Amino acid sequence: MTQKLIMSLFAVIIIGVFSGCDKSDGEKTGDALPQTKSDSASASVIDEETYRRHVATLASDEFGGRRPNSKGEELTVDYLVSTFKSLGLSPGNGDSYIQKVPLISVEVTNRPALTINDNKGNTLVLEYGKEQVVSTRRQIPDSELLNSEVVFVGYGINAPERNWNDYANVDVKGKTVIVLINDPGFATQNPNLFNGNSMTYYGRWTYKYDEAARQGATGVIIIHDTKPAAYPWATVENSWIGPQFDIRRRDQGKDLAAVESWINKEKATALFEMAGIDLTAMYQRAQTPGFEAVEMNLTASTSLKTQTNEVVSKNVAALIKGSEKPEEIFVYMAHWDHLGIDASAAGDGIFNGAFDNATGTSGLLELAAAFSNLKSSPRRSVLFLAVTAEEQGLLGSHYYAANPLFPLQNTVAGLNMDGLNNIGATHDVTVIGYGFSQLDGVAEIEANKQGRVLAADREAEKGKYFRSDHFELAKLGVPMMYLKGGYDHKENGLDYGLMKSAEYTANHYHRVSDEYHADWNVSGALDDLQLYFQIGTAISNGSDWPNWNDGSEFKALRDAQRTPH
Ligand SMILES: [Zn+2]
């Protein structure tokens, strides 16, 4: 134990001073012989040169921005499979490293208007794009609302564990629900209401759409509001116009609402005025426990023409088989895809996606290398999962969760990587979804061994936990971690870390300028990967089943999943 602690301190010093230029087990053969096996979980296991080579390759122009169903996908998938193979990992899907992911693209082609009528002959027409975006996840040529009655359902939340049901005492079957974005906790900043400033899953648009469908609604209208949505109307407009990839839906998605939509705040105000209802007062009521839905005495109509196309993309899965409990799985995941090429975009039009997510994918490969270098396999199996179509709405991970290669009830926990530190080592580690599960405890022990501390997400109101791949497994019950680089920069302090992060978001996020540069300081990524390795080692060598904390929206699901029947 003491020796391990010394070794880990030693590793931190090595990484800190020499920027991870050496493995602590030191031996580099320089030829084709296998590398010296590491016998300590706390020794530095990530190789900087290899990590940089992976990032540079995946983010190269040749890989064309790694869009699903492109030449870039072929190159990327081949690169991942051959790397896993050369490391000696087993295929994760029988005798294959590939899990095929059938995708459907759905595009609304007729720019439909959304028309609201009252019973006095008044009409309000909302223009497509500027004032509303109507869409559908039904994979059929025509979807419509025909004089569908409109009901205001507040935040559209049904949360039994919080005793909150916006759908109590109202029947919305065949009707169109109009809902607010985010949740009452964010709106009131009351820490005792939902999770206060920190968004819950109930705040996400995906949840609003899915719950409305479960309630039998035919239409959904979300009122956009920049602050609680965490992005401006332009983002809504850009995201929902054009082809939308989706998984192939059972029954062509007929269990979903026919029409899903966003409207801007200005038109929402006009719509409520038309009904003689004060929207501001409705916000207040919706934030109060015991809220009851309000019939608007309005109807909604629209008619969508859609074009659908089928494509097949790929998840890549590789396995280190456990020595004692091979059926129990710890999963590392990262999305390999990015946005591809847009000839009309600035510069060369290639969205290289270096940070997002060549870094996480390279980290996945380096973690696989670290595990393959261990003298003895861990007790439990470790799955390395590179998923597709994250940028299209977490589709590769969604498909995996619906068609898991290993049963979810045997999946102990997992860790997702999306964007690894490129600004240098930090004292802190950001936990997105801090306080959600007992996995925080594992992360804390291992971070402390590195002389580092956990820090809660600084922008918890943005609901980032619900916006990357781990969430697809989390929402089916599996406790999942989403860790990110810290901000408290070891050399330049906290303000520097915050400044660099803001700079990335403003200038490079989802832009062609997200490119790899040889002068990136990857010491922080190496520290973080070392930490991720130690967390995975601790869990895969242990016998605990870390669970969601009490009050979590996913705990009941996990408890049921883990109950033998
Ligand atoms: Zn990403």
XYZ file of N, CA and C and ligand atoms in Angstrom, residues 335 356-357 390-391 418-419 468 510, ligand 1:
28
model
N -16.887 8.385 -28.208
C -17.424 8.383 -29.577
C -16.306 8.694 -30.570
N -12.721 17.010 -30.035
C -14.042 16.362 -30.000
C -14.172 15.385 -31.168
N -13.808 14.117 -31.104
C -13.380 13.439 -29.930
C -12.230 12.482 -30.286
N -22.478 9.983 -32.242
C -22.778 10.764 -31.041
C -23.299 12.130 -31.454
N -22.643 12.694 -32.459
C -22.980 14.064 -32.880
C -24.382 14.139 -33.466
N -15.116 12.298 -23.510
C -15.506 13.137 -24.646
C -14.771 14.463 -24.515
N -13.609 14.546 -25.156
C -12.799 15.763 -25.078
C -11.829 15.709 -23.918
N -23.956 13.233 -23.431
C -22.925 12.413 -24.060
C -23.245 10.936 -23.838
N -17.187 22.507 -32.426
C -17.944 22.204 -33.649
C -17.605 23.160 -34.791
Zn -18.035 14.904 -28.374
